[in-house]
GROMACS .gro file of N, CA, C and O in nm:
model
  524
    1SER      N    1   1.266   9.516  -4.873
    1SER     CA    2   1.273   9.396  -4.914
    1SER      C    3   1.156   9.292  -4.910
    1SER      O    4   1.077   9.299  -4.800
    2ALA      N    5   1.142   9.207  -5.013
    2ALA     CA    6   1.025   9.120  -5.007
    2ALA      C    7   1.044   8.995  -4.885
    2ALA      O    8   0.952   8.948  -4.814
    3ARG      N    9   1.143   9.009  -4.852
    3ARG     CA   10   1.155   8.891  -4.716
    3ARG      C   11   1.170   8.965  -4.587
    3ARG      O   12   1.166   8.889  -4.484
    4LYS      N   13   1.113   9.087  -4.575
    4LYS     CA   14   1.107   9.151  -4.456
    4LYS      C   15   0.958   9.182  -4.449
    4LYS      O   16   0.889   9.219  -4.546
    5ALA      N   17   0.918   9.150  -4.301
    5ALA     CA   18   0.776   9.193  -4.264
    5ALA      C   19   0.751   9.346  -4.270
    5ALA      O   20   0.851   9.419  -4.228
    6ARG      N   21   0.640   9.375  -4.315
    6ARG     CA   22   0.624   9.539  -4.294
    6ARG      C   23   0.500   9.516  -4.194
    6ARG      O   24   0.391   9.509  -4.233
    7ALA      N   25   0.489   9.583  -4.085
    7ALA     CA   26   0.409   9.584  -3.989
    7ALA      C   27   0.282   9.694  -4.036
    7ALA      O   28   0.337   9.829  -4.065
    8GLN      N   29   0.165   9.665  -4.048
    8GLN     CA   30   0.064   9.753  -4.095
    8GLN      C   31  -0.015   9.829  -3.965
    8GLN      O   32  -0.021   9.954  -3.983
    9SER      N   33  -0.005   9.778  -3.878
    9SER     CA   34  -0.059   9.821  -3.718
    9SER      C   35  -0.027   9.714  -3.633
    9SER      O   36   0.018   9.602  -3.666
   10MET      N   37  -0.054   9.757  -3.551
   10MET     CA   38  -0.035   9.654  -3.371
   10MET      C   39  -0.098   9.504  -3.426
   10MET      O   40  -0.050   9.424  -3.414
   11ASN      N   41  -0.201   9.512  -3.484
   11ASN     CA   42  -0.292   9.391  -3.502
   11ASN      C   43  -0.289   9.316  -3.658
   11ASN      O   44  -0.349   9.258  -3.658
   12SER      N   45  -0.195   9.383  -3.743
   12SER     CA   46  -0.170   9.311  -3.858
   12SER      C   47  -0.034   9.317  -3.898
   12SER      O   48   0.064   9.389  -3.859
   13SER      N   49  -0.007   9.211  -3.987
   13SER     CA   50   0.137   9.193  -4.028
   13SER      C   51   0.130   9.165  -4.184
   13SER      O   52   0.034   9.070  -4.210
   14TYR      N   53   0.189   9.228  -4.282
   14TYR     CA   54   0.213   9.194  -4.419
   14TYR      C   55   0.361   9.164  -4.466
   14TYR      O   56   0.460   9.190  -4.400
   15PHE      N   57   0.365   9.045  -4.550
   15PHE     CA   58   0.486   8.999  -4.576
   15PHE      C   59   0.482   8.914  -4.728
   15PHE      O   60   0.343   8.874  -4.784
   16VAL      N   61   0.573   8.883  -4.784
   16VAL     CA   62   0.581   8.830  -4.918
   16VAL      C   63   0.680   8.716  -4.905
   16VAL      O   64   0.771   8.719  -4.857
   17VAL      N   65   0.617   8.582  -4.964
   17VAL     CA   66   0.692   8.463  -4.960
   17VAL      C   67   0.724   8.462  -5.100
   17VAL      O   68   0.645   8.415  -5.176
   18PRO      N   69   0.833   8.480  -5.137
   18PRO     CA   70   0.864   8.459  -5.282
   18PRO      C   71   0.869   8.318  -5.334
   18PRO      O   72   0.905   8.245  -5.261
   19GLY      N   73   0.848   8.318  -5.461
   19GLY     CA   74   0.883   8.180  -5.543
   19GLY      C   75   0.730   8.084  -5.559
   19GLY      O   76   0.660   8.161  -5.496
   20ALA      N   77   0.732   8.016  -5.653
   20ALA     CA   78   0.592   7.932  -5.667
   20ALA      C   79   0.550   7.843  -5.555
   20ALA      O   80   0.611   7.766  -5.547
   21PRO      N   81   0.447   7.918  -5.501
   21PRO     CA   82   0.395   7.829  -5.394
   21PRO      C   83   0.375   7.675  -5.483
   21PRO      O   84   0.298   7.666  -5.585
   22ARG      N   85   0.357   7.574  -5.344
   22ARG     CA   86   0.339   7.451  -5.382
   22ARG      C   87   0.222   7.371  -5.272
   22ARG      O   88   0.209   7.420  -5.164
   23THR      N   89   0.147   7.321  -5.330
   23THR     CA   90   0.036   7.243  -5.234
   23THR      C   91   0.140   7.132  -5.152
   23THR      O   92   0.203   7.091  -5.187
   24LYS      N   93   0.065   7.084  -5.039
   24LYS     CA   94   0.107   6.980  -4.963
   24LYS      C   95   0.118   6.849  -5.019
   24LYS      O   96   0.179   6.769  -5.014
   25LYS      N   97  -0.011   6.812  -5.079
   25LYS     CA   98  -0.058   6.663  -5.140
   25LYS      C   99  -0.006   6.664  -5.288
   25LYS      O  100  -0.062   6.570  -5.343
   26ASN      N  101   0.035   6.753  -5.341
   26ASN     CA  102   0.058   6.740  -5.466
   26ASN      C  103   0.168   6.647  -5.524
   26ASN      O  104   0.272   6.646  -5.484
   27HIS      N  105   0.124   6.531  -5.560
   27HIS     CA  106   0.188   6.419  -5.600
   27HIS      C  107   0.280   6.368  -5.485
   27HIS      O  108   0.384   6.312  -5.480
   28GLY      N  109   0.195   6.358  -5.377
   28GLY     CA  110   0.276   6.283  -5.251
   28GLY      C  111   0.284   6.141  -5.259
   28GLY      O  112   0.236   6.091  -5.354
   29TRP      N  113   0.352   6.112  -5.203
   29TRP     CA  114   0.405   5.943  -5.205
   29TRP      C  115   0.391   5.887  -5.037
   29TRP      O  116   0.360   5.964  -4.938
   30ARG      N  117   0.380   5.760  -5.051
   30ARG     CA  118   0.358   5.697  -4.924
   30ARG      C  119   0.472   5.610  -4.874
   30ARG      O  120   0.547   5.535  -4.975
   31THR      N  121   0.473   5.594  -4.734
   31THR     CA  122   0.575   5.537  -4.700
   31THR      C  123   0.580   5.374  -4.694
   31THR      O  124   0.454   5.355  -4.731
   32LYS      N  125   0.645   5.280  -4.661
   32LYS     CA  126   0.648   5.133  -4.657
   32LYS      C  127   0.522   5.114  -4.558
   32LYS      O  128   0.443   5.002  -4.575
   33GLN      N  129   0.529   5.204  -4.442
   33GLN     CA  130   0.400   5.144  -4.348
   33GLN      C  131   0.262   5.253  -4.388
   33GLN      O  132   0.158   5.231  -4.323
   34GLY      N  133   0.260   5.285  -4.523
   34GLY     CA  134   0.160   5.382  -4.568
   34GLY      C  135   0.110   5.488  -4.533
   34GLY      O  136   0.016   5.554  -4.553
   35ALA      N  137   0.227   5.550  -4.482
   35ALA     CA  138   0.174   5.725  -4.439
   35ALA      C  139   0.204   5.801  -4.544
   35ALA      O  140   0.293   5.757  -4.621
   36GLN      N  141   0.111   5.867  -4.538
   36GLN     CA  142   0.113   5.965  -4.642
   36GLN      C  143   0.215   6.073  -4.632
   36GLN      O  144   0.227   6.133  -4.542
   37MET      N  145   0.314   6.113  -4.740
   37MET     CA  146   0.434   6.187  -4.689
   37MET      C  147   0.411   6.313  -4.808
   37MET      O  148   0.341   6.304  -4.918
   38PRO      N  149   0.468   6.449  -4.778
   38PRO     CA  150   0.442   6.555  -4.857
   38PRO      C  151   0.501   6.526  -4.996
   38PRO      O  152   0.610   6.460  -4.983
   39SER      N  153   0.459   6.595  -5.066
   39SER     CA  154   0.520   6.551  -5.221
   39SER      C  155   0.687   6.653  -5.225
   39SER      O  156   0.698   6.735  -5.121
   40HIS      N  157   0.767   6.577  -5.304
   40HIS     CA  158   0.897   6.638  -5.305
   40HIS      C  159   0.879   6.794  -5.335
   40HIS      O  160   0.976   6.875  -5.284
   41ALA      N  161   0.802   6.852  -5.427
   41ALA     CA  162   0.783   6.994  -5.467
   41ALA      C  163   0.725   7.053  -5.349
   41ALA      O  164   0.805   7.185  -5.346
   42PHE      N  165   0.671   7.002  -5.265
   42PHE     CA  166   0.601   7.102  -5.127
   42PHE      C  167   0.716   7.101  -5.061
   42PHE      O  168   0.758   7.211  -4.988
   43ALA      N  169   0.829   7.006  -5.048
   43ALA     CA  170   0.928   6.964  -4.920
   43ALA      C  171   1.024   7.090  -4.994
   43ALA      O  172   1.076   7.158  -4.912
   44GLU      N  173   1.040   7.086  -5.132
   44GLU     CA  174   1.147   7.226  -5.179
   44GLU      C  175   1.091   7.353  -5.144
   44GLU      O  176   1.144   7.422  -5.098
   45TRP      N  177   0.972   7.374  -5.182
   45TRP     CA  178   0.910   7.513  -5.164
   45TRP      C  179   0.906   7.537  -5.019
   45TRP      O  180   0.952   7.651  -4.972
   46ASN      N  181   0.898   7.455  -4.924
   46ASN     CA  182   0.882   7.458  -4.750
   46ASN      C  183   1.026   7.529  -4.709
   46ASN      O  184   1.048   7.605  -4.632
   47ARG      N  185   1.156   7.433  -4.784
   47ARG     CA  186   1.268   7.476  -4.742
   47ARG      C  187   1.297   7.619  -4.786
   47ARG      O  188   1.365   7.695  -4.689
   48SER      N  189   1.268   7.660  -4.896
   48SER     CA  190   1.269   7.815  -4.914
   48SER      C  191   1.205   7.885  -4.831
   48SER      O  192   1.238   8.010  -4.827
   49ALA      N  193   1.047   7.855  -4.843
   49ALA     CA  194   0.974   7.922  -4.754
   49ALA      C  195   1.025   7.948  -4.601
   49ALA      O  196   1.027   8.071  -4.557
   50GLN      N  197   1.075   7.863  -4.547
   50GLN     CA  198   1.116   7.863  -4.414
   50GLN      C  199   1.255   7.974  -4.402
   50GLN      O  200   1.265   8.049  -4.313
   51PHE      N  201   1.347   7.966  -4.526
   51PHE     CA  202   1.438   8.080  -4.542
   51PHE      C  203   1.404   8.224  -4.513
   51PHE      O  204   1.414   8.295  -4.456
   52ASP      N  205   1.301   8.247  -4.607
   52ASP     CA  206   1.234   8.360  -4.620
   52ASP      C  207   1.146   8.423  -4.495
   52ASP      O  208   1.125   8.532  -4.482
   53LEU      N  209   1.074   8.315  -4.446
   53LEU     CA  210   0.998   8.360  -4.319
   53LEU      C  211   1.095   8.348  -4.208
   53LEU      O  212   1.006   8.452  -4.092
   54ALA      N  213   1.190   8.296  -4.164
   54ALA     CA  214   1.263   8.327  -4.057
   54ALA      C  215   1.292   8.464  -4.003
   54ALA      O  216   1.270   8.492  -3.908
   55PRO      N  217   1.327   8.566  -4.101
   55PRO     CA  218   1.339   8.701  -4.049
   55PRO      C  219   1.203   8.764  -4.006
   55PRO      O  220   1.189   8.851  -3.904
   56ILE      N  221   1.087   8.727  -4.051
   56ILE     CA  222   0.965   8.782  -4.034
   56ILE      C  223   0.937   8.693  -3.892
   56ILE      O  224   0.892   8.798  -3.784
   57ALA      N  225   0.963   8.586  -3.865
   57ALA     CA  226   0.943   8.504  -3.739
   57ALA      C  227   1.041   8.602  -3.636
   57ALA      O  228   0.963   8.631  -3.508
   58ARG      N  229   1.166   8.630  -3.659
   58ARG     CA  230   1.201   8.700  -3.582
   58ARG      C  231   1.170   8.836  -3.538
   58ARG      O  232   1.200   8.889  -3.403
   59SER      N  233   1.129   8.923  -3.615
   59SER     CA  234   1.055   9.034  -3.600
   59SER      C  235   0.956   9.051  -3.528
   59SER      O  236   0.917   9.152  -3.454
   60LEU      N  237   0.891   8.912  -3.532
   60LEU     CA  238   0.764   8.925  -3.432
   60LEU      C  239   0.793   8.886  -3.287
   60LEU      O  240   0.710   8.897  -3.160
   61ASN      N  241   0.937   8.842  -3.237
   61ASN     CA  242   0.982   8.812  -3.098
   61ASN      C  243   0.928   8.680  -3.060
   61ASN      O  244   0.994   8.616  -2.995
   62LYS      N  245   0.784   8.659  -3.070
   62LYS     CA  246   0.714   8.545  -3.057
   62LYS      C  247   0.606   8.490  -3.125
   62LYS      O  248   0.549   8.592  -3.199
   63PRO      N  249   0.578   8.372  -3.142
   63PRO     CA  250   0.447   8.320  -3.233
   63PRO      C  251   0.330   8.403  -3.205
   63PRO      O  252   0.310   8.426  -3.087
   64LEU      N  253   0.238   8.411  -3.283
   64LEU     CA  254   0.115   8.490  -3.285
   64LEU      C  255   0.051   8.378  -3.209
   64LEU      O  256   0.017   8.261  -3.245
   65ALA      N  257  -0.029   8.413  -3.101
   65ALA     CA  258  -0.076   8.319  -3.014
   65ALA      C  259  -0.229   8.368  -3.022
   65ALA      O  260  -0.319   8.321  -2.919
   66VAL      N  261  -0.317   8.427  -3.073
   66VAL     CA  262  -0.432   8.482  -3.093
   66VAL      C  263  -0.468   8.445  -3.231
   66VAL      O  264  -0.426   8.407  -3.330
   67PRO      N  265  -0.641   8.425  -3.228
   67PRO     CA  266  -0.711   8.416  -3.364
   67PRO      C  267  -0.678   8.533  -3.477
   67PRO      O  268  -0.669   8.609  -3.446
   68VAL      N  269  -0.638   8.463  -3.583
   68VAL     CA  270  -0.604   8.544  -3.695
   68VAL      C  271  -0.695   8.523  -3.828
   68VAL      O  272  -0.719   8.389  -3.865
   69ASN      N  273  -0.709   8.605  -3.915
   69ASN     CA  274  -0.722   8.592  -4.052
   69ASN      C  275  -0.631   8.592  -4.131
   69ASN      O  276  -0.533   8.695  -4.118
   70CYS      N  277  -0.626   8.519  -4.231
   70CYS     CA  278  -0.483   8.492  -4.306
   70CYS      C  279  -0.547   8.534  -4.442
   70CYS      O  280  -0.611   8.442  -4.504
   71ARG      N  281  -0.524   8.641  -4.496
   71ARG     CA  282  -0.551   8.690  -4.643
   71ARG      C  283  -0.402   8.672  -4.722
   71ARG      O  284  -0.295   8.708  -4.712
   72ALA      N  285  -0.425   8.558  -4.798
   72ALA     CA  286  -0.326   8.508  -4.861
   72ALA      C  287  -0.358   8.532  -5.035
   72ALA      O  288  -0.441   8.474  -5.098
   73LEU      N  289  -0.264   8.593  -5.109
   73LEU     CA  290  -0.274   8.603  -5.251
   73LEU      C  291  -0.165   8.541  -5.309
   73LEU      O  292  -0.059   8.549  -5.277
   74PHE      N  293  -0.224   8.395  -5.348
   74PHE     CA  294  -0.109   8.301  -5.402
   74PHE      C  295  -0.114   8.311  -5.560
   74PHE      O  296  -0.189   8.286  -5.653
   75TYR      N  297   0.004   8.388  -5.612
   75TYR     CA  298   0.047   8.413  -5.725
   75TYR      C  299   0.137   8.316  -5.778
   75TYR      O  300   0.233   8.295  -5.763
   76ARG      N  301   0.050   8.184  -5.845
   76ARG     CA  302   0.115   8.083  -5.911
   76ARG      C  303   0.188   8.118  -6.031
   76ARG      O  304   0.127   8.175  -6.116
   77ASP      N  305   0.244   7.994  -6.074
   77ASP     CA  306   0.320   7.993  -6.201
   77ASP      C  307   0.269   7.926  -6.305
   77ASP      O  308   0.270   7.966  -6.409
   78ALA      N  309   0.146   7.851  -6.268
   78ALA     CA  310   0.044   7.797  -6.341
   78ALA      C  311  -0.088   7.788  -6.281
   78ALA      O  312  -0.082   7.795  -6.181
   79LEU      N  313  -0.162   7.769  -6.349
   79LEU     CA  314  -0.304   7.757  -6.318
   79LEU      C  315  -0.319   7.594  -6.279
   79LEU      O  316  -0.381   7.534  -6.353
   80ARG      N  317  -0.288   7.576  -6.129
   80ARG     CA  318  -0.274   7.434  -6.117
   80ARG      C  319  -0.317   7.429  -5.947
   80ARG      O  320  -0.292   7.559  -5.889
   81GLY      N  321  -0.381   7.318  -5.885
   81GLY     CA  322  -0.374   7.308  -5.735
   81GLY      C  323  -0.516   7.357  -5.706
   81GLY      O  324  -0.585   7.440  -5.772
   82ASP      N  325  -0.556   7.339  -5.567
   82ASP     CA  326  -0.684   7.381  -5.520
   82ASP      C  327  -0.645   7.497  -5.395
   82ASP      O  328  -0.566   7.457  -5.339
   83ALA      N  329  -0.772   7.555  -5.362
   83ALA     CA  330  -0.730   7.651  -5.250
   83ALA      C  331  -0.715   7.604  -5.137
   83ALA      O  332  -0.604   7.622  -5.055
   84VAL      N  333  -0.765   7.468  -5.098
   84VAL     CA  334  -0.746   7.431  -4.952
   84VAL      C  335  -0.601   7.358  -4.946
   84VAL      O  336  -0.555   7.378  -4.862
   85GLY      N  337  -0.558   7.310  -5.062
   85GLY     CA  338  -0.416   7.258  -5.053
   85GLY      C  339  -0.317   7.353  -5.051
   85GLY      O  340  -0.228   7.347  -4.940
   86TYR      N  341  -0.343   7.493  -5.084
   86TYR     CA  342  -0.270   7.584  -5.091
   86TYR      C  343  -0.271   7.644  -4.920
   86TYR      O  344  -0.163   7.690  -4.863
   87TYR      N  345  -0.387   7.643  -4.893
   87TYR     CA  346  -0.403   7.702  -4.748
   87TYR      C  347  -0.320   7.639  -4.631
   87TYR      O  348  -0.283   7.650  -4.555
   88GLN      N  349  -0.349   7.494  -4.654
   88GLN     CA  350  -0.291   7.387  -4.577
   88GLN      C  351  -0.132   7.413  -4.583
   88GLN      O  352  -0.067   7.401  -4.467
   89ALA      N  353  -0.064   7.421  -4.701
   89ALA     CA  354   0.079   7.426  -4.703
   89ALA      C  355   0.125   7.566  -4.631
   89ALA      O  356   0.231   7.553  -4.539
   90LEU      N  357   0.035   7.665  -4.671
   90LEU     CA  358   0.118   7.792  -4.591
   90LEU      C  359   0.063   7.774  -4.442
   90LEU      O  360   0.163   7.831  -4.375
   91ALA      N  361  -0.024   7.740  -4.403
   91ALA     CA  362  -0.026   7.734  -4.257
   91ALA      C  363   0.057   7.656  -4.185
   91ALA      O  364   0.126   7.685  -4.106
   92ASP      N  365   0.080   7.517  -4.234
   92ASP     CA  366   0.193   7.462  -4.186
   92ASP      C  367   0.330   7.524  -4.209
   92ASP      O  368   0.408   7.510  -4.113
   93ALA      N  369   0.358   7.592  -4.328
   93ALA     CA  370   0.474   7.660  -4.318
   93ALA      C  371   0.475   7.782  -4.205
   93ALA      O  372   0.584   7.777  -4.128
   94LEU      N  373   0.370   7.879  -4.198
   94LEU     CA  374   0.377   7.979  -4.088
   94LEU      C  375   0.366   7.898  -3.942
   94LEU      O  376   0.459   7.973  -3.856
   95GLU      N  377   0.327   7.795  -3.898
   95GLU     CA  378   0.352   7.744  -3.781
   95GLU      C  379   0.467   7.673  -3.782
   95GLU      O  380   0.573   7.702  -3.678
   96GLU      N  381   0.547   7.612  -3.871
   96GLU     CA  382   0.701   7.546  -3.847
   96GLU      C  383   0.808   7.661  -3.844
   96GLU      O  384   0.874   7.669  -3.795
   97ALA      N  385   0.754   7.772  -3.912
   97ALA     CA  386   0.843   7.911  -3.891
   97ALA      C  387   0.857   7.959  -3.766
   97ALA      O  388   0.950   8.061  -3.729
   98GLY      N  389   0.749   7.941  -3.674
   98GLY     CA  390   0.733   8.015  -3.555
   98GLY      C  391   0.629   8.154  -3.566
   98GLY      O  392   0.663   8.232  -3.503
   99ILE      N  393   0.582   8.159  -3.677
   99ILE     CA  394   0.496   8.264  -3.692
   99ILE      C  395   0.363   8.279  -3.641
   99ILE      O  396   0.334   8.366  -3.588
  100VAL      N  397   0.314   8.159  -3.650
  100VAL     CA  398   0.180   8.130  -3.563
  100VAL      C  399   0.217   8.026  -3.474
  100VAL      O  400   0.284   7.916  -3.493
  101GLU      N  401   0.158   8.031  -3.335
  101GLU     CA  402   0.174   7.924  -3.248
  101GLU      C  403   0.141   7.793  -3.297
  101GLU      O  404   0.194   7.691  -3.254
  102ASN      N  405  -0.011   7.822  -3.352
  102ASN     CA  406  -0.052   7.669  -3.402
  102ASN      C  407  -0.135   7.729  -3.502
  102ASN      O  408  -0.184   7.812  -3.527
  103ASP      N  409  -0.123   7.660  -3.622
  103ASP     CA  410  -0.225   7.676  -3.749
  103ASP      C  411  -0.371   7.661  -3.724
  103ASP      O  412  -0.422   7.718  -3.790
  104ARG      N  413  -0.401   7.609  -3.623
  104ARG     CA  414  -0.549   7.620  -3.570
  104ARG      C  415  -0.582   7.734  -3.551
  104ARG      O  416  -0.702   7.785  -3.518
  105LEU      N  417  -0.503   7.851  -3.503
  105LEU     CA  418  -0.541   7.983  -3.503
  105LEU      C  419  -0.577   8.069  -3.605
  105LEU      O  420  -0.623   8.170  -3.597
  106ILE      N  421  -0.536   7.997  -3.763
  106ILE     CA  422  -0.592   8.068  -3.830
  106ILE      C  423  -0.734   8.038  -3.868
  106ILE      O  424  -0.776   7.923  -3.903
  107VAL      N  425  -0.820   8.127  -3.823
  107VAL     CA  426  -0.979   8.097  -3.816
  107VAL      C  427  -1.035   8.139  -3.953
  107VAL      O  428  -1.159   8.101  -3.973
  108SER      N  429  -0.991   8.236  -4.030
  108SER     CA  430  -1.033   8.252  -4.139
  108SER      C  431  -0.952   8.275  -4.248
  108SER      O  432  -0.821   8.310  -4.227
  109TRP      N  433  -0.986   8.286  -4.378
  109TRP     CA  434  -0.891   8.326  -4.500
  109TRP      C  435  -0.962   8.427  -4.585
  109TRP      O  436  -0.936   8.415  -4.705
  110ASP      N  437  -1.038   8.487  -4.520
  110ASP     CA  438  -1.106   8.609  -4.605
  110ASP      C  439  -1.022   8.689  -4.676
  110ASP      O  440  -0.910   8.721  -4.648
  111GLY      N  441  -1.064   8.707  -4.776
  111GLY     CA  442  -0.975   8.776  -4.894
  111GLY      C  443  -0.869   8.716  -4.970
  111GLY      O  444  -0.805   8.781  -5.059
  112SER      N  445  -0.843   8.574  -4.954
  112SER     CA  446  -0.754   8.494  -4.998
  112SER      C  447  -0.811   8.456  -5.182
  112SER      O  448  -0.935   8.432  -5.162
  113ARG      N  449  -0.714   8.437  -5.242
  113ARG     CA  450  -0.735   8.434  -5.391
  113ARG      C  451  -0.614   8.337  -5.447
  113ARG      O  452  -0.496   8.342  -5.405
  114LEU      N  453  -0.644   8.243  -5.557
  114LEU     CA  454  -0.533   8.174  -5.631
  114LEU      C  455  -0.539   8.279  -5.773
  114LEU      O  456  -0.632   8.269  -5.816
  115LEU      N  457  -0.423   8.315  -5.778
  115LEU     CA  458  -0.414   8.396  -5.922
  115LEU      C  459  -0.298   8.362  -5.990
  115LEU      O  460  -0.207   8.246  -5.942
  116LYS      N  461  -0.269   8.402  -6.086
  116LYS     CA  462  -0.130   8.368  -6.174
  116LYS      C  463  -0.040   8.476  -6.216
  116LYS      O  464  -0.105   8.593  -6.215
  117ASP      N  465   0.082   8.467  -6.199
  117ASP     CA  466   0.171   8.543  -6.238
  117ASP      C  467   0.296   8.459  -6.275
  117ASP      O  468   0.397   8.435  -6.149
  118ALA      N  469   0.310   8.439  -6.390
  118ALA     CA  470   0.424   8.333  -6.416
  118ALA      C  471   0.548   8.402  -6.423
  118ALA      O  472   0.676   8.325  -6.370
  119ASP      N  473   0.586   8.527  -6.430
  119ASP     CA  474   0.699   8.595  -6.418
  119ASP      C  475   0.750   8.628  -6.286
  119ASP      O  476   0.880   8.626  -6.263
  120ASN      N  477   0.648   8.622  -6.187
  120ASN     CA  478   0.670   8.656  -6.043
  120ASN      C  479   0.597   8.584  -5.948
  120ASN      O  480   0.509   8.628  -5.859
  121PRO      N  481   0.616   8.468  -5.938
  121PRO     CA  482   0.501   8.371  -5.876
  121PRO      C  483   0.566   8.421  -5.686
  121PRO      O  484   0.671   8.403  -5.655
  122ARG      N  485   0.447   8.434  -5.636
  122ARG     CA  486   0.492   8.439  -5.478
  122ARG      C  487   0.353   8.420  -5.390
  122ARG      O  488   0.252   8.414  -5.468
  123ILE      N  489   0.373   8.448  -5.294
  123ILE     CA  490   0.248   8.465  -5.195
  123ILE      C  491   0.239   8.590  -5.085
  123ILE      O  492   0.351   8.612  -5.044
  124GLU      N  493   0.136   8.686  -5.110
  124GLU     CA  494   0.135   8.812  -5.064
  124GLU      C  495   0.058   8.780  -4.915
  124GLU      O  496  -0.088   8.719  -4.935
  125VAL      N  497   0.093   8.795  -4.784
  125VAL     CA  498   0.025   8.742  -4.682
  125VAL      C  499   0.001   8.840  -4.600
  125VAL      O  500   0.074   8.930  -4.543
  126THR      N  501  -0.150   8.870  -4.550
  126THR     CA  502  -0.161   8.949  -4.439
  126THR      C  503  -0.232   8.877  -4.337
  126THR      O  504  -0.313   8.810  -4.365
  127LEU      N  505  -0.143   8.880  -4.197
  127LEU     CA  506  -0.233   8.834  -4.119
  127LEU      C  507  -0.271   8.954  -4.004
  127LEU      O  508  -0.217   9.070  -3.981
  128GLU      N  509  -0.397   8.918  -3.953
  128GLU     CA  510  -0.474   9.027  -3.904
  128GLU      C  511  -0.533   8.961  -3.775
  128GLU      O  512  -0.636   8.858  -3.771
  129ALA      N  513  -0.534   9.027  -3.662
  129ALA     CA  514  -0.606   8.938  -3.521
  129ALA      C  515  -0.748   8.974  -3.537
  129ALA      O  516  -0.804   9.068  -3.601
  130VAL      N  517  -0.835   8.853  -3.521
  130VAL     CA  518  -0.970   8.846  -3.503
  130VAL      C  519  -1.002   8.894  -3.378
  130VAL      O  520  -0.976   8.811  -3.266
  131GLU      N  521  -1.108   8.951  -3.369
  131GLU     CA  522  -1.162   8.983  -3.250
  131GLU      C  523  -1.271   8.885  -3.181
  131GLU      O  524  -1.301   8.793  -3.253
   0.00000   0.00000   0.00000
């Protein structure tokens, strides 16, 4: 199933986050105190992603605590957003889900791409330990 991790080796993990990815700052809004808040679209996406990431986090037993490369293929429903925004959103979601201990441990995004698949939007993620 798309919601379950498939370990490729001891040092890497592949999984799919279904649904149209969203960037964190897309149409963000500010509080009365002026703090930038994530967009509503990101908040909805993140809630769904946390549901899909929970079994993956459980299968790991504990968050990854080593530097990793995150190869993420972002299959978007439309050609919008920038790579950095998608990287930040996914990194935050991986940390919140308990897949990585801290998103600062994602030291590279080698192989990541922004793609389009309007019929089946998703993020295909491969996390690989970096020596």
